[in-house]
XYZ file of C-alpha atoms in Angstrom:
328
model
C -6.946 -27.154 0.346
C -3.688 -29.266 -0.668
C -1.720 -27.684 -3.571
C 1.144 -30.031 -3.633
C 2.667 -32.310 -1.173
C 4.421 -29.383 0.548
C 1.792 -26.656 -0.096
C -1.645 -25.889 1.299
C -4.046 -22.815 0.721
C -6.635 -21.160 3.068
C -8.832 -19.190 0.637
C -10.953 -16.808 2.434
C -13.923 -15.453 0.366
C -14.163 -11.920 -0.862
C -16.598 -9.689 -2.296
C -14.320 -6.537 -2.692
C -13.468 -6.128 -6.133
C -9.904 -4.987 -5.200
C -9.385 -8.355 -3.945
C -10.610 -10.802 -6.807
C -12.566 -13.882 -5.339
C -10.221 -14.610 -2.417
C -7.585 -13.727 -0.147
C -5.144 -16.486 0.245
C -2.862 -17.597 3.153
C -0.413 -20.209 2.342
C 0.962 -22.955 4.542
C 4.214 -24.490 3.498
C 6.209 -27.204 4.559
C 5.963 -30.498 6.824
C 8.512 -30.122 9.560
C 8.827 -26.338 10.103
C 5.870 -25.003 8.782
C 5.651 -21.467 7.173
C 2.705 -19.307 6.743
C 2.704 -17.017 3.859
C 0.519 -13.770 4.458
C -1.610 -13.576 7.349
C -4.802 -11.759 6.161
C -6.610 -8.739 7.529
C -6.927 -8.234 11.272
C -10.799 -9.145 11.263
C -12.497 -12.130 12.648
C -13.156 -14.211 9.533
C -9.391 -14.293 8.659
C -8.469 -15.440 12.447
C -10.999 -18.134 12.673
C -10.643 -19.556 8.814
C -6.776 -20.076 9.779
C -7.506 -21.440 13.408
C -10.139 -23.505 12.091
C -8.139 -24.889 9.291
C -4.813 -25.488 11.669
C -7.454 -27.406 13.983
C -9.129 -29.545 11.646
C -6.274 -30.162 8.806
C -2.822 -29.485 9.886
C -0.707 -32.128 11.879
C 1.843 -29.360 12.474
C 1.836 -26.050 13.865
C 3.030 -22.910 12.170
C 6.550 -22.118 13.174
C 7.191 -19.213 10.851
C 4.915 -16.467 9.437
C 6.006 -14.134 6.635
C 4.314 -11.658 4.406
C 4.591 -10.622 0.656
C 4.281 -6.803 1.444
C 2.797 -4.455 4.192
C -0.707 -3.964 2.861
C -3.143 -4.678 5.529
C -5.059 -7.452 3.834
C -1.695 -9.381 3.854
C -0.165 -8.453 7.214
C -2.822 -7.512 9.613
C -2.659 -10.613 11.718
C 1.125 -10.718 12.280
C 0.681 -10.006 16.092
C -1.869 -12.673 16.342
C 0.162 -15.300 14.498
C 2.996 -14.392 17.304
C 0.709 -14.215 20.335
C -1.499 -16.932 19.519
C 0.444 -19.345 17.418
C 3.806 -18.594 18.854
C 5.101 -18.250 15.194
C 8.328 -16.479 14.476
C 7.639 -13.602 12.612
C 9.670 -12.980 9.027
C 9.042 -9.622 7.170
C 11.071 -7.796 4.425
C 13.602 -5.264 5.553
C 11.747 -2.829 3.576
C 8.510 -3.558 5.064
C 9.417 -2.602 8.548
C 8.679 1.064 8.732
C 5.761 0.480 6.627
C 3.939 -1.899 8.987
C 3.932 0.338 11.981
C 2.141 -1.055 14.842
C 1.320 -4.216 12.950
C 4.519 -5.797 14.148
C 4.722 -7.554 17.380
C 7.278 -6.383 19.790
C 9.214 -9.623 19.806
C 10.227 -12.539 17.601
C 10.613 -10.565 14.434
C 13.313 -11.342 11.779
C 14.093 -9.262 8.751
C 14.286 -10.782 5.176
C 16.864 -9.822 2.514
C 16.600 -10.444 -1.316
C 18.028 -13.942 -1.966
C 17.647 -15.203 1.522
C 16.730 -18.959 1.566
C 14.551 -20.000 4.307
C 15.010 -23.677 5.536
C 11.892 -25.362 6.330
C 13.561 -28.948 7.226
C 13.608 -32.138 5.381
C 15.698 -30.460 2.365
C 12.934 -28.024 1.793
C 14.010 -24.432 1.183
C 11.963 -21.288 0.123
C 13.943 -18.226 -1.661
C 12.968 -14.721 -1.213
C 12.980 -12.391 -4.077
C 12.639 -8.620 -3.899
C 9.975 -7.854 -6.330
C 9.108 -4.093 -5.829
C 6.472 -2.451 -7.958
C 2.951 -3.262 -6.782
C 4.429 -1.817 -3.611
C 8.033 -0.510 -2.705
C 8.504 -3.790 -0.402
C 6.913 -6.564 -2.575
C 8.411 -9.791 -2.451
C 7.749 -13.340 -3.733
C 8.759 -16.711 -2.234
C 10.022 -19.342 -4.605
C 10.007 -23.192 -3.755
C 12.133 -24.255 -6.614
C 12.100 -27.900 -6.043
C 8.292 -27.738 -6.598
C 8.194 -25.079 -9.185
C 5.811 -22.990 -7.237
C 5.953 -19.246 -6.808
C 4.112 -17.186 -4.016
C 3.432 -13.760 -5.429
C 1.248 -11.695 -3.142
C -0.203 -8.860 -5.171
C 2.555 -8.920 -7.833
C 0.702 -11.218 -9.835
C -3.151 -12.036 -9.230
C -5.196 -14.981 -9.999
C -7.719 -12.816 -11.999
C -7.095 -9.726 -13.988
C -4.182 -7.358 -13.401
C -2.694 -5.706 -10.315
C -2.309 -2.035 -9.410
C 1.497 -0.584 -9.896
C 3.209 1.773 -7.500
C 6.396 1.978 -9.552
C 6.099 0.784 -13.011
C 9.923 0.645 -13.990
C 10.571 -1.501 -10.972
C 7.340 -3.673 -11.707
C 8.620 -4.283 -15.189
C 11.889 -5.492 -13.797
C 10.349 -7.682 -11.190
C 8.211 -9.309 -13.901
C 11.284 -10.086 -16.225
C 13.141 -11.488 -13.061
C 10.363 -13.844 -12.321
C 9.839 -14.891 -16.084
C 13.523 -16.025 -16.016
C 12.944 -18.363 -12.853
C 13.993 -22.051 -13.855
C 11.367 -24.773 -13.194
C 8.306 -22.431 -12.801
C 5.232 -24.318 -12.948
C 2.485 -22.787 -10.708
C 1.905 -19.236 -9.470
C 0.173 -18.978 -5.979
C -1.354 -15.375 -5.881
C -2.413 -13.226 -2.969
C -6.038 -13.042 -4.383
C -8.105 -15.380 -6.721
C -7.494 -18.709 -8.042
C -4.094 -20.602 -8.764
C -2.387 -19.573 -12.032
C -1.346 -23.137 -13.765
C 0.173 -21.517 -16.644
C 2.872 -19.829 -14.874
C 5.181 -18.788 -17.637
C 2.160 -17.351 -20.207
C 0.736 -15.447 -17.361
C 4.090 -13.615 -16.873
C 4.443 -13.109 -20.503
C 0.870 -11.702 -20.529
C 1.321 -9.372 -17.850
C 4.438 -8.266 -19.316
C 2.698 -7.549 -22.838
C -0.219 -5.714 -21.058
C 2.175 -3.184 -19.714
C 3.602 -2.585 -22.890
C 0.203 -2.410 -24.853
C -1.174 -0.097 -22.157
C 1.780 2.137 -22.605
C 1.289 2.380 -26.432
C -2.471 2.948 -25.811
C -1.715 5.986 -23.423
C 0.715 7.328 -26.193
C -2.083 7.036 -28.782
C -4.757 8.517 -26.756
C -2.602 11.402 -26.006
C -1.443 11.776 -29.602
C -5.108 11.797 -30.745
C -6.575 14.362 -28.222
C -4.087 16.657 -26.929
C -3.388 17.206 -23.343
C -5.572 15.046 -20.814
C -5.528 14.213 -17.186
C -4.838 10.735 -15.994
C -8.519 10.275 -15.251
C -9.586 11.315 -18.777
C -7.156 9.066 -20.310
C -8.318 6.154 -17.933
C -12.055 6.672 -19.032
C -11.058 6.553 -22.533
C -9.003 3.145 -21.928
C -10.985 1.480 -19.211
C -14.507 1.385 -20.739
C -16.017 -1.733 -19.236
C -14.348 -1.839 -15.738
C -16.227 -2.132 -12.403
C -16.727 1.588 -11.561
C -15.479 0.735 -8.079
C -11.948 -0.003 -9.638
C -11.782 3.343 -11.655
C -9.429 5.046 -8.821
C -7.217 1.718 -8.902
C -6.896 2.085 -12.762
C -6.286 5.665 -12.528
C -3.339 5.074 -10.497
C -1.845 2.511 -13.089
C -2.377 5.207 -15.708
C -0.518 7.594 -13.614
C 2.302 5.038 -13.133
C 2.757 4.831 -16.706
C 2.514 8.753 -17.023
C 5.383 8.999 -14.349
C 7.609 6.768 -16.151
C 6.819 8.263 -19.590
C 7.676 11.504 -18.133
C 10.959 10.358 -16.593
C 12.018 8.803 -19.923
C 11.073 12.451 -21.645
C 8.519 11.177 -23.846
C 5.811 13.317 -22.541
C 5.867 16.440 -20.283
C 3.787 17.528 -17.579
C 1.558 20.756 -17.608
C 1.061 21.678 -13.975
C -2.369 21.678 -12.504
C -3.941 24.071 -10.115
C -4.447 23.247 -6.463
C -7.713 23.968 -4.645
C -7.509 26.686 -2.164
C -7.622 25.171 1.007
C -9.749 26.612 3.854
C -7.797 25.846 7.126
C -10.978 26.153 9.274
C -12.691 23.528 6.930
C -9.718 21.307 7.026
C -9.476 21.318 10.680
C -13.274 20.723 11.040
C -13.038 17.706 8.608
C -9.954 16.154 10.583
C -11.931 16.595 13.959
C -14.999 14.832 12.267
C -12.741 12.004 10.981
C -10.988 11.555 14.351
C -14.423 11.440 16.136
C -15.466 8.633 13.599
C -12.356 6.708 14.174
C -12.906 6.812 17.777
C -16.471 5.563 17.544
C -15.365 2.797 15.394
C -12.695 1.911 17.788
C -14.987 1.720 20.834
C -17.610 0.069 18.932
C -15.059 -2.624 17.852
C -13.974 -2.927 21.426
C -17.543 -3.411 22.600
C -18.192 -5.850 19.843
C -15.095 -8.203 21.060
C -16.112 -7.708 24.749
C -19.598 -8.955 23.666
C -18.303 -11.752 21.965
C -15.851 -12.854 24.879
C -18.810 -12.406 27.176
C -21.090 -14.649 25.219
C -18.328 -17.487 24.959
C -17.862 -17.293 28.511
C -21.545 -17.498 29.424
C -21.314 -20.939 27.578
C -19.185 -22.146 30.374
C -21.648 -21.325 33.217
C -25.168 -21.976 34.235
C -27.948 -19.548 33.184
C -27.980 -17.649 36.503
C -29.523 -14.340 35.209
C -33.088 -15.406 35.707
C -32.805 -17.472 38.825
C -31.694 -16.619 42.460
C -32.083 -20.625 42.878
C -32.733 -22.643 39.735
C -35.263 -25.203 39.421
C -34.533 -28.619 40.475
C -35.571 -31.974 39.454
C -36.017 -35.319 41.185
C -37.465 -38.836 40.643
C -41.126 -39.631 41.087
C -41.543 -42.390 43.454
C -44.145 -44.339 41.373
C -44.437 -47.061 44.237
C -45.463 -44.853 46.982
């Protein structure tokens, strides 16, 4: 879908509530085309982007970047390199977090403030915006007023937070950008009221902090999960752990500021034999899944290859056809 003269989006539909509505891959530029985020390393993402490029784009992807290391944003970096021949651009802080998702060649590291030249006078600025993850970055196309936020800002609802103090600073940085008109999030619909959404995100975190303090004032010592249940009364149950993570991010900041204190918990006694058994079972399951995926891929390739050859599995010599001589 065309967003502006310089920006297109490939929105891959999702049913996971942690990825509201869609996971978005953006294509930016005309001369030197930049892809922002690559999607998860599964077929639906690979075929969506290839199908889009084949049907719509008049140019090939020259550069491929990510907003952070989470696998639904970085899973196809190798495919972008090997299949599309793209130069891979990743935040310097993402390198150790990406592991084997990085291709062995063609990788360049991004630093905060770098400008990516896409030709024709078009540049994209790299902005370090940690908080959702330690390596989160946004990309800003200032001339168009378009900001690509990954999971720092979502199209629907709020995001999960790793480091609240860093996240609040990142929100303030984004709110101060000149000419900001449109937010292109990593998941969900475009955000046309960019300034209002950023103010809402900042206010939401301030309000959530006040709510947590009020709950502790009224109830005395509580766990993060107990606080979460009091505050998030109507969320999808599948989002409870994510909500608990955000509560813990608030609690950690409040503790560092000396506004609350931590009462240490008591860890469960671990049975080494049971733990070893659980690890062995988990390893076996992963291996079974890996082999199943390999077989599935082999079957897919075989089925495609069969389309190129005659159906010989049922015939030593296939039937043949000839004209009937109706005058004979």
